[in-house]
Amino acid sequence: QIVFHKDNCKAEIQKLIAEINGTAPPNTEADHKSTPSQRSEEVVPIIPPTDSQERVFLFSGFSLTQGQELCAEIEKLGGSFHMGRDFHAGATHLIVNGSSICRSEKYLAALACGMWVLQPNYVTDSTASGNFLDEAEYELMKIAPDSPDSMISSRCRMTIQANDGRPAFHEWKVILWISKAKGRFNSYKRILEAGGAIVVYSQPPFHDLSDVDLAIVDKPSALEAPDVFKSLEDANISCVIPEFLVDYLVRYFGTEEPVDYSQYITRLD
């Protein structure tokens, strides 16, 4: 049973904020029309490949030499790849080096869209056989079945598969109002979009809040424009810190564990 989805998340956070602030429940009626020029284009969710689709690989935790060796083997098998630190929206597989996972942009985006997250011997064994093998035998949980971390990618992938391919943030309409230093904004935006979310605003002014599900706001941004932040609260928009996305994927998505939303509410004090 899939427990956590957009409507549950939104309703629970709004309920908590209402209790904290003593505000009335949100009005579900839209009072004004959207402003398309202020909104990002919709993102097509990423669907892992069937046997007839091309496999496109990303890598995490490898040296340049190790990555180049794996890429050469993938090319021989008819697959393709993308190097670099950023997540690539067309990717279908993430190869990680070992069972100890860095919660990087590529890893979190892979969780959000239900990609295969595999051991490197998937590539070497496929090369030896002359064809791409069954991915299920090379998921991280096969390395350390007793480790909770090794189960995360399989849980997210199977949850999305059971949910008819709808990714973790399917159709969420999100304000992403955070610092853009060191590529932080772009990284979170790629993670959200990999999970099917639509980033409708990235900075004030926020002209139309009628269909916004969630605002991801860090404290520095809110402190720079406290009146704007208050307008989000007054509109009953749930405001959470960026870390909520990480924990939602790693800890809660596809589980029955109740979310402690109180630790994620953006606060100015």
PDB file of C-alpha atoms in Angstrom:
ATOM      1  CA  GLN A   1       0.000   0.000   0.000  1.00  0.00           C
ATOM      2  CA  ILE A   2       1.348   3.404  -0.994  1.00  0.00           C
ATOM      3  CA  VAL A   3       0.833   5.777   1.883  1.00  0.00           C
ATOM      4  CA  PHE A   4       2.656   9.023   1.135  1.00  0.00           C
ATOM      5  CA  HIS A   5       1.623  11.110  -1.844  1.00  0.00           C
ATOM      6  CA  LYS A   6       1.037  14.745  -2.711  1.00  0.00           C
ATOM      7  CA  ASP A   7      -2.387  15.200  -1.126  1.00  0.00           C
ATOM      8  CA  ASN A   8      -1.476  13.491   2.154  1.00  0.00           C
ATOM      9  CA  CYS A   9       1.752  15.463   2.428  1.00  0.00           C
ATOM     10  CA  LYS A  10       0.099  18.790   1.746  1.00  0.00           C
ATOM     11  CA  ALA A  11      -2.857  18.217   4.057  1.00  0.00           C
ATOM     12  CA  GLU A  12      -0.773  17.044   6.995  1.00  0.00           C
ATOM     13  CA  ILE A  13       1.701  19.917   6.811  1.00  0.00           C
ATOM     14  CA  GLN A  14      -1.073  22.473   6.457  1.00  0.00           C
ATOM     15  CA  LYS A  15      -2.856  20.977   9.449  1.00  0.00           C
ATOM     16  CA  LEU A  16       0.285  21.297  11.540  1.00  0.00           C
ATOM     17  CA  ILE A  17       0.891  24.898  10.464  1.00  0.00           C
ATOM     18  CA  ALA A  18      -2.731  25.766  11.262  1.00  0.00           C
ATOM     19  CA  GLU A  19      -2.294  24.329  14.754  1.00  0.00           C
ATOM     20  CA  ILE A  20       0.926  26.297  15.286  1.00  0.00           C
ATOM     21  CA  ASN A  21      -0.372  29.604  13.922  1.00  0.00           C
ATOM     22  CA  GLY A  22      -4.008  29.306  14.952  1.00  0.00           C
ATOM     23  CA  THR A  23      -5.145  29.907  11.367  1.00  0.00           C
ATOM     24  CA  ALA A  24      -8.246  28.607   9.636  1.00  0.00           C
ATOM     25  CA  PRO A  25      -8.094  25.641   7.219  1.00  0.00           C
ATOM     26  CA  PRO A  26      -7.044  26.555   3.678  1.00  0.00           C
ATOM     27  CA  ASN A  27      -9.622  27.706   1.163  1.00  0.00           C
ATOM     28  CA  THR A  28      -9.713  25.204  -1.679  1.00  0.00           C
ATOM     29  CA  GLU A  29     -11.389  27.607  -4.119  1.00  0.00           C
ATOM     30  CA  ALA A  30      -9.084  29.264  -6.662  1.00  0.00           C
ATOM     31  CA  ASP A  31      -9.682  33.028  -6.591  1.00  0.00           C
ATOM     32  CA  HIS A  32      -7.565  34.071  -9.542  1.00  0.00           C
ATOM     33  CA  LYS A  33      -5.932  32.695 -12.647  1.00  0.00           C
ATOM     34  CA  SER A  34      -2.331  31.609 -13.020  1.00  0.00           C
ATOM     35  CA  THR A  35       0.410  33.677 -14.592  1.00  0.00           C
ATOM     36  CA  PRO A  36       2.065  31.387 -17.171  1.00  0.00           C
ATOM     37  CA  SER A  37       5.056  33.675 -17.678  1.00  0.00           C
ATOM     38  CA  GLN A  38       6.013  33.205 -14.035  1.00  0.00           C
ATOM     39  CA  ARG A  39       5.851  29.409 -14.163  1.00  0.00           C
ATOM     40  CA  SER A  40       8.204  26.695 -15.359  1.00  0.00           C
ATOM     41  CA  GLU A  41       7.147  24.325 -18.125  1.00  0.00           C
ATOM     42  CA  GLU A  42       5.747  20.976 -17.067  1.00  0.00           C
ATOM     43  CA  VAL A  43       8.243  18.136 -16.827  1.00  0.00           C
ATOM     44  CA  VAL A  44       7.664  14.704 -18.321  1.00  0.00           C
ATOM     45  CA  PRO A  45       8.276  12.074 -15.603  1.00  0.00           C
ATOM     46  CA  ILE A  46      11.225   9.752 -16.157  1.00  0.00           C
ATOM     47  CA  ILE A  47      10.279   6.117 -16.646  1.00  0.00           C
ATOM     48  CA  PRO A  48      12.876   3.331 -16.306  1.00  0.00           C
ATOM     49  CA  PRO A  49      13.397   1.435 -19.558  1.00  0.00           C
ATOM     50  CA  THR A  50      11.806  -1.727 -20.798  1.00  0.00           C
ATOM     51  CA  ASP A  51      14.021  -4.226 -22.596  1.00  0.00           C
ATOM     52  CA  SER A  52      13.358  -2.474 -25.906  1.00  0.00           C
ATOM     53  CA  GLN A  53      14.428   0.985 -24.673  1.00  0.00           C
ATOM     54  CA  GLU A  54      17.933   2.378 -24.604  1.00  0.00           C
ATOM     55  CA  ARG A  55      19.799   2.222 -21.326  1.00  0.00           C
ATOM     56  CA  VAL A  56      21.431   5.499 -20.334  1.00  0.00           C
ATOM     57  CA  PHE A  57      23.864   5.302 -17.411  1.00  0.00           C
ATOM     58  CA  LEU A  58      25.076   7.700 -14.737  1.00  0.00           C
ATOM     59  CA  PHE A  59      27.891   7.006 -12.259  1.00  0.00           C
ATOM     60  CA  SER A  60      28.528   7.924  -8.645  1.00  0.00           C
ATOM     61  CA  GLY A  61      31.626   7.374  -6.526  1.00  0.00           C
ATOM     62  CA  PHE A  62      34.066   6.354  -9.263  1.00  0.00           C
ATOM     63  CA  SER A  63      37.418   7.790 -10.298  1.00  0.00           C
ATOM     64  CA  LEU A  64      37.733   9.155 -13.831  1.00  0.00           C
ATOM     65  CA  THR A  65      39.634   6.046 -14.942  1.00  0.00           C
ATOM     66  CA  GLN A  66      37.069   3.683 -13.420  1.00  0.00           C
ATOM     67  CA  GLY A  67      34.235   5.606 -15.035  1.00  0.00           C
ATOM     68  CA  GLN A  68      35.899   5.552 -18.446  1.00  0.00           C
ATOM     69  CA  GLU A  69      36.381   1.795 -18.233  1.00  0.00           C
ATOM     70  CA  LEU A  70      32.716   1.249 -17.418  1.00  0.00           C
ATOM     71  CA  CYS A  71      31.663   3.606 -20.210  1.00  0.00           C
ATOM     72  CA  ALA A  72      33.682   1.650 -22.740  1.00  0.00           C
ATOM     73  CA  GLU A  73      31.932  -1.570 -21.726  1.00  0.00           C
ATOM     74  CA  ILE A  74      28.504   0.080 -21.850  1.00  0.00           C
ATOM     75  CA  GLU A  75      29.157   1.323 -25.379  1.00  0.00           C
ATOM     76  CA  LYS A  76      30.065  -2.191 -26.502  1.00  0.00           C
ATOM     77  CA  LEU A  77      26.677  -3.372 -25.250  1.00  0.00           C
ATOM     78  CA  GLY A  78      24.828  -0.637 -27.138  1.00  0.00           C
ATOM     79  CA  GLY A  79      24.075   1.590 -24.149  1.00  0.00           C
ATOM     80  CA  SER A  80      25.010   5.215 -23.562  1.00  0.00           C
ATOM     81  CA  PHE A  81      26.127   7.299 -20.605  1.00  0.00           C
ATOM     82  CA  HIS A  82      26.564  10.779 -19.170  1.00  0.00           C
ATOM     83  CA  MET A  83      29.562  11.798 -17.088  1.00  0.00           C
ATOM     84  CA  GLY A  84      29.633  14.681 -14.618  1.00  0.00           C
ATOM     85  CA  ARG A  85      28.275  15.503 -11.183  1.00  0.00           C
ATOM     86  CA  ASP A  86      24.757  16.605 -12.169  1.00  0.00           C
ATOM     87  CA  PHE A  87      21.733  14.395 -12.703  1.00  0.00           C
ATOM     88  CA  HIS A  88      20.769  13.917 -16.351  1.00  0.00           C
ATOM     89  CA  ALA A  89      17.043  13.816 -17.069  1.00  0.00           C
ATOM     90  CA  GLY A  90      17.346  11.187 -19.785  1.00  0.00           C
ATOM     91  CA  ALA A  91      19.151   8.635 -17.631  1.00  0.00           C
ATOM     92  CA  THR A  92      17.695   5.227 -16.783  1.00  0.00           C
ATOM     93  CA  HIS A  93      20.384   3.603 -14.573  1.00  0.00           C
ATOM     94  CA  LEU A  94      22.705   4.814 -11.824  1.00  0.00           C
ATOM     95  CA  ILE A  95      25.830   2.753 -11.094  1.00  0.00           C
ATOM     96  CA  VAL A  96      27.264   3.361  -7.618  1.00  0.00           C
ATOM     97  CA  ASN A  97      30.604   2.340  -6.203  1.00  0.00           C
ATOM     98  CA  GLY A  98      29.889   0.180  -3.165  1.00  0.00           C
ATOM     99  CA  SER A  99      26.974  -0.194  -0.787  1.00  0.00           C
ATOM    100  CA  SER A 100      27.792   2.966   1.228  1.00  0.00           C
ATOM    101  CA  ILE A 101      25.802   5.597  -0.634  1.00  0.00           C
ATOM    102  CA  CYS A 102      26.487   9.317  -0.740  1.00  0.00           C
ATOM    103  CA  ARG A 103      23.130  11.098  -0.784  1.00  0.00           C
ATOM    104  CA  SER A 104      24.108  13.133  -3.802  1.00  0.00           C
ATOM    105  CA  GLU A 105      21.909  14.888  -6.328  1.00  0.00           C
ATOM    106  CA  LYS A 106      22.146  11.950  -8.734  1.00  0.00           C
ATOM    107  CA  TYR A 107      21.222   9.416  -6.062  1.00  0.00           C
ATOM    108  CA  LEU A 108      18.259  11.415  -4.735  1.00  0.00           C
ATOM    109  CA  ALA A 109      16.974  12.127  -8.240  1.00  0.00           C
ATOM    110  CA  ALA A 110      17.280   8.427  -9.046  1.00  0.00           C
ATOM    111  CA  LEU A 111      15.141   7.623  -5.992  1.00  0.00           C
ATOM    112  CA  ALA A 112      12.586  10.246  -6.984  1.00  0.00           C
ATOM    113  CA  CYS A 113      12.010   8.827 -10.463  1.00  0.00           C
ATOM    114  CA  GLY A 114      12.448   5.124  -9.671  1.00  0.00           C
ATOM    115  CA  MET A 115      15.640   4.477 -11.620  1.00  0.00           C
ATOM    116  CA  TRP A 116      17.656   1.312 -11.265  1.00  0.00           C
ATOM    117  CA  VAL A 117      20.498   1.881  -8.767  1.00  0.00           C
ATOM    118  CA  LEU A 118      23.000  -0.893  -9.354  1.00  0.00           C
ATOM    119  CA  GLN A 119      26.360  -2.347  -8.436  1.00  0.00           C
ATOM    120  CA  PRO A 120      29.230  -1.888 -10.913  1.00  0.00           C
ATOM    121  CA  ASN A 121      29.448  -5.623 -11.613  1.00  0.00           C
ATOM    122  CA  TYR A 122      26.147  -5.280 -13.444  1.00  0.00           C
ATOM    123  CA  VAL A 123      28.182  -3.720 -16.259  1.00  0.00           C
ATOM    124  CA  THR A 124      31.098  -6.151 -16.117  1.00  0.00           C
ATOM    125  CA  ASP A 125      28.870  -9.231 -15.923  1.00  0.00           C
ATOM    126  CA  SER A 126      26.692  -7.931 -18.770  1.00  0.00           C
ATOM    127  CA  THR A 127      29.806  -7.449 -20.885  1.00  0.00           C
ATOM    128  CA  ALA A 128      30.902 -10.998 -20.166  1.00  0.00           C
ATOM    129  CA  SER A 129      27.511 -12.335 -21.259  1.00  0.00           C
ATOM    130  CA  GLY A 130      27.292 -10.101 -24.318  1.00  0.00           C
ATOM    131  CA  ASN A 131      23.927  -8.604 -23.313  1.00  0.00           C
ATOM    132  CA  PHE A 132      22.471  -6.441 -20.598  1.00  0.00           C
ATOM    133  CA  LEU A 133      21.413  -8.721 -17.756  1.00  0.00           C
ATOM    134  CA  ASP A 134      18.414  -8.639 -15.405  1.00  0.00           C
ATOM    135  CA  GLU A 135      18.905  -5.573 -13.227  1.00  0.00           C
ATOM    136  CA  ALA A 136      17.054  -7.013 -10.226  1.00  0.00           C
ATOM    137  CA  GLU A 137      19.963  -9.312  -9.430  1.00  0.00           C
ATOM    138  CA  TYR A 138      22.347  -6.344  -9.089  1.00  0.00           C
ATOM    139  CA  GLU A 139      20.409  -3.921  -6.903  1.00  0.00           C
ATOM    140  CA  LEU A 140      22.145  -2.652  -3.779  1.00  0.00           C
ATOM    141  CA  MET A 141      20.077  -4.802  -1.456  1.00  0.00           C
ATOM    142  CA  LYS A 142      21.855  -7.824  -2.935  1.00  0.00           C
ATOM    143  CA  ILE A 143      25.149  -6.524  -1.478  1.00  0.00           C
ATOM    144  CA  ALA A 144      23.970  -5.978   2.091  1.00  0.00           C
ATOM    145  CA  PRO A 145      20.410  -7.252   2.538  1.00  0.00           C
ATOM    146  CA  ASP A 146      20.454  -6.412   6.254  1.00  0.00           C
ATOM    147  CA  SER A 147      21.429  -2.768   5.716  1.00  0.00           C
ATOM    148  CA  PRO A 148      18.504  -0.288   5.686  1.00  0.00           C
ATOM    149  CA  ASP A 149      20.411   2.012   3.305  1.00  0.00           C
ATOM    150  CA  SER A 150      20.784  -0.725   0.714  1.00  0.00           C
ATOM    151  CA  MET A 151      16.996  -1.183   0.585  1.00  0.00           C
ATOM    152  CA  ILE A 152      16.090   2.455  -0.148  1.00  0.00           C
ATOM    153  CA  SER A 153      16.490   2.467  -3.924  1.00  0.00           C
ATOM    154  CA  SER A 154      14.598  -0.818  -4.343  1.00  0.00           C
ATOM    155  CA  ARG A 155      11.774   0.446  -2.126  1.00  0.00           C
ATOM    156  CA  CYS A 156      11.434   3.683  -4.094  1.00  0.00           C
ATOM    157  CA  ARG A 157      11.587   1.901  -7.450  1.00  0.00           C
ATOM    158  CA  MET A 158       8.993  -0.711  -6.494  1.00  0.00           C
ATOM    159  CA  THR A 159       6.700   1.914  -4.936  1.00  0.00           C
ATOM    160  CA  ILE A 160       6.716   3.930  -8.155  1.00  0.00           C
ATOM    161  CA  GLN A 161       6.209   0.790 -10.231  1.00  0.00           C
ATOM    162  CA  ALA A 162       3.224  -0.211  -8.080  1.00  0.00           C
ATOM    163  CA  ASN A 163       1.854   3.315  -8.441  1.00  0.00           C
ATOM    164  CA  ASP A 164       1.576   2.975 -12.240  1.00  0.00           C
ATOM    165  CA  GLY A 165       4.908   4.700 -12.837  1.00  0.00           C
ATOM    166  CA  ARG A 166       3.986   7.916 -11.033  1.00  0.00           C
ATOM    167  CA  PRO A 167       7.191   9.280  -9.489  1.00  0.00           C
ATOM    168  CA  ALA A 168       7.665  10.440  -5.917  1.00  0.00           C
ATOM    169  CA  PHE A 169       6.574  14.078  -6.403  1.00  0.00           C
ATOM    170  CA  HIS A 170       3.992  13.391  -9.088  1.00  0.00           C
ATOM    171  CA  GLU A 171       2.244  16.632 -10.139  1.00  0.00           C
ATOM    172  CA  TRP A 172       3.348  18.585  -7.063  1.00  0.00           C
ATOM    173  CA  LYS A 173       3.263  22.328  -7.778  1.00  0.00           C
ATOM    174  CA  VAL A 174       6.188  23.744  -5.816  1.00  0.00           C
ATOM    175  CA  ILE A 175       7.730  27.074  -4.908  1.00  0.00           C
ATOM    176  CA  LEU A 176      11.493  26.554  -4.615  1.00  0.00           C
ATOM    177  CA  TRP A 177      12.730  29.659  -2.805  1.00  0.00           C
ATOM    178  CA  ILE A 178      16.232  28.866  -1.592  1.00  0.00           C
ATOM    179  CA  SER A 179      19.764  30.177  -1.925  1.00  0.00           C
ATOM    180  CA  LYS A 180      21.289  29.758  -5.381  1.00  0.00           C
ATOM    181  CA  ALA A 181      24.854  29.663  -4.045  1.00  0.00           C
ATOM    182  CA  LYS A 182      27.094  26.790  -5.183  1.00  0.00           C
ATOM    183  CA  GLY A 183      24.418  25.375  -7.481  1.00  0.00           C
ATOM    184  CA  ARG A 184      22.146  24.460  -4.579  1.00  0.00           C
ATOM    185  CA  PHE A 185      18.967  25.725  -6.228  1.00  0.00           C
ATOM    186  CA  ASN A 186      19.645  23.937  -9.527  1.00  0.00           C
ATOM    187  CA  SER A 187      20.408  20.686  -7.717  1.00  0.00           C
ATOM    188  CA  TYR A 188      17.136  20.682  -5.766  1.00  0.00           C
ATOM    189  CA  LYS A 189      15.245  21.717  -8.896  1.00  0.00           C
ATOM    190  CA  ARG A 190      16.592  18.722 -10.822  1.00  0.00           C
ATOM    191  CA  ILE A 191      15.650  16.391  -7.956  1.00  0.00           C
ATOM    192  CA  LEU A 192      12.118  17.791  -7.843  1.00  0.00           C
ATOM    193  CA  GLU A 193      11.664  17.575 -11.596  1.00  0.00           C
ATOM    194  CA  ALA A 194      13.041  14.037 -11.690  1.00  0.00           C
ATOM    195  CA  GLY A 195      10.255  13.155  -9.263  1.00  0.00           C
ATOM    196  CA  GLY A 196       7.566  14.724 -11.437  1.00  0.00           C
ATOM    197  CA  ALA A 197       7.194  18.032  -9.600  1.00  0.00           C
ATOM    198  CA  ILE A 198       6.695  21.368 -11.346  1.00  0.00           C
ATOM    199  CA  VAL A 199       8.611  24.329  -9.951  1.00  0.00           C
ATOM    200  CA  VAL A 200       6.176  27.192 -10.490  1.00  0.00           C
ATOM    201  CA  TYR A 201       8.166  29.962  -8.789  1.00  0.00           C
ATOM    202  CA  SER A 202      11.773  30.368  -7.743  1.00  0.00           C
ATOM    203  CA  GLN A 203      11.722  33.868  -6.264  1.00  0.00           C
ATOM    204  CA  PRO A 204       9.249  36.601  -5.349  1.00  0.00           C
ATOM    205  CA  PRO A 205       6.903  38.021  -6.412  1.00  0.00           C
ATOM    206  CA  PHE A 206       4.486  35.118  -6.164  1.00  0.00           C
ATOM    207  CA  HIS A 207       1.487  36.365  -8.131  1.00  0.00           C
ATOM    208  CA  ASP A 208      -0.768  33.310  -8.020  1.00  0.00           C
ATOM    209  CA  LEU A 209      -0.788  30.800  -5.171  1.00  0.00           C
ATOM    210  CA  SER A 210      -4.073  29.113  -6.035  1.00  0.00           C
ATOM    211  CA  ASP A 211      -2.611  25.774  -7.099  1.00  0.00           C
ATOM    212  CA  VAL A 212       0.658  25.696  -5.141  1.00  0.00           C
ATOM    213  CA  ASP A 213       1.013  22.525  -3.062  1.00  0.00           C
ATOM    214  CA  LEU A 214       4.227  23.236  -1.201  1.00  0.00           C
ATOM    215  CA  ALA A 215       6.850  25.945  -0.662  1.00  0.00           C
ATOM    216  CA  ILE A 216      10.428  24.863  -0.049  1.00  0.00           C
ATOM    217  CA  VAL A 217      11.999  27.827   1.694  1.00  0.00           C
ATOM    218  CA  ASP A 218      15.307  28.070   3.503  1.00  0.00           C
ATOM    219  CA  LYS A 219      15.661  30.420   6.466  1.00  0.00           C
ATOM    220  CA  PRO A 220      18.083  32.902   4.801  1.00  0.00           C
ATOM    221  CA  SER A 221      15.658  33.490   1.925  1.00  0.00           C
ATOM    222  CA  ALA A 222      12.724  33.952   4.283  1.00  0.00           C
ATOM    223  CA  LEU A 223      14.693  36.397   6.453  1.00  0.00           C
ATOM    224  CA  GLU A 224      15.538  38.505   3.398  1.00  0.00           C
ATOM    225  CA  ALA A 225      11.838  39.037   2.685  1.00  0.00           C
ATOM    226  CA  PRO A 226       9.830  38.315   5.854  1.00  0.00           C
ATOM    227  CA  ASP A 227       6.720  40.026   4.492  1.00  0.00           C
ATOM    228  CA  VAL A 228       6.726  37.734   1.445  1.00  0.00           C
ATOM    229  CA  PHE A 229       7.233  34.714   3.678  1.00  0.00           C
ATOM    230  CA  LYS A 230       4.309  35.804   5.846  1.00  0.00           C
ATOM    231  CA  SER A 231       2.146  36.118   2.728  1.00  0.00           C
ATOM    232  CA  LEU A 232       2.796  32.432   2.013  1.00  0.00           C
ATOM    233  CA  GLU A 233       1.773  31.511   5.549  1.00  0.00           C
ATOM    234  CA  ASP A 234      -1.295  33.728   5.309  1.00  0.00           C
ATOM    235  CA  ALA A 235      -2.261  31.908   2.112  1.00  0.00           C
ATOM    236  CA  ASN A 236      -1.957  28.602   3.989  1.00  0.00           C
ATOM    237  CA  ILE A 237       0.949  27.465   1.809  1.00  0.00           C
ATOM    238  CA  SER A 238       2.982  24.801   3.568  1.00  0.00           C
ATOM    239  CA  CYS A 239       6.578  26.074   3.968  1.00  0.00           C
ATOM    240  CA  VAL A 240       9.259  23.468   4.638  1.00  0.00           C
ATOM    241  CA  ILE A 241      13.049  23.431   4.646  1.00  0.00           C
ATOM    242  CA  PRO A 242      14.902  21.692   1.767  1.00  0.00           C
ATOM    243  CA  GLU A 243      15.899  18.768   3.962  1.00  0.00           C
ATOM    244  CA  PHE A 244      12.289  17.627   3.858  1.00  0.00           C
ATOM    245  CA  LEU A 245      12.792  16.358   0.294  1.00  0.00           C
ATOM    246  CA  VAL A 246      15.779  14.241   1.292  1.00  0.00           C
ATOM    247  CA  ASP A 247      14.057  12.617   4.247  1.00  0.00           C
ATOM    248  CA  TYR A 248      10.825  12.161   2.331  1.00  0.00           C
ATOM    249  CA  LEU A 249      12.655  10.024  -0.240  1.00  0.00           C
ATOM    250  CA  VAL A 250      15.102   8.235   2.010  1.00  0.00           C
ATOM    251  CA  ARG A 251      12.944   7.628   5.058  1.00  0.00           C
ATOM    252  CA  TYR A 252       9.237   7.917   4.286  1.00  0.00           C
ATOM    253  CA  PHE A 253       8.330   7.394   0.628  1.00  0.00           C
ATOM    254  CA  GLY A 254       6.770   3.974   0.170  1.00  0.00           C
ATOM    255  CA  THR A 255       6.670   3.193   3.891  1.00  0.00           C
ATOM    256  CA  GLU A 256       4.021   3.367   6.573  1.00  0.00           C
ATOM    257  CA  GLU A 257       6.170   5.341   9.002  1.00  0.00           C
ATOM    258  CA  PRO A 258       4.362   8.558   9.992  1.00  0.00           C
ATOM    259  CA  VAL A 259       6.192  11.752   9.062  1.00  0.00           C
ATOM    260  CA  ASP A 260       7.186  14.097  11.885  1.00  0.00           C
ATOM    261  CA  TYR A 261       6.372  17.248   9.924  1.00  0.00           C
ATOM    262  CA  SER A 262       7.158  19.565  12.829  1.00  0.00           C
ATOM    263  CA  GLN A 263      10.898  19.229  12.258  1.00  0.00           C
ATOM    264  CA  TYR A 264      10.626  20.458   8.653  1.00  0.00           C
ATOM    265  CA  ILE A 265       8.543  23.637   9.036  1.00  0.00           C
ATOM    266  CA  THR A 266      10.518  26.739   7.966  1.00  0.00           C
ATOM    267  CA  ARG A 267      10.825  29.049  10.970  1.00  0.00           C
ATOM    268  CA  LEU A 268      12.247  32.554  11.277  1.00  0.00           C
ATOM    269  CA  ASP A 269      13.095  32.374  14.980  1.00  0.00           C
TER     270      ASP A 269
END
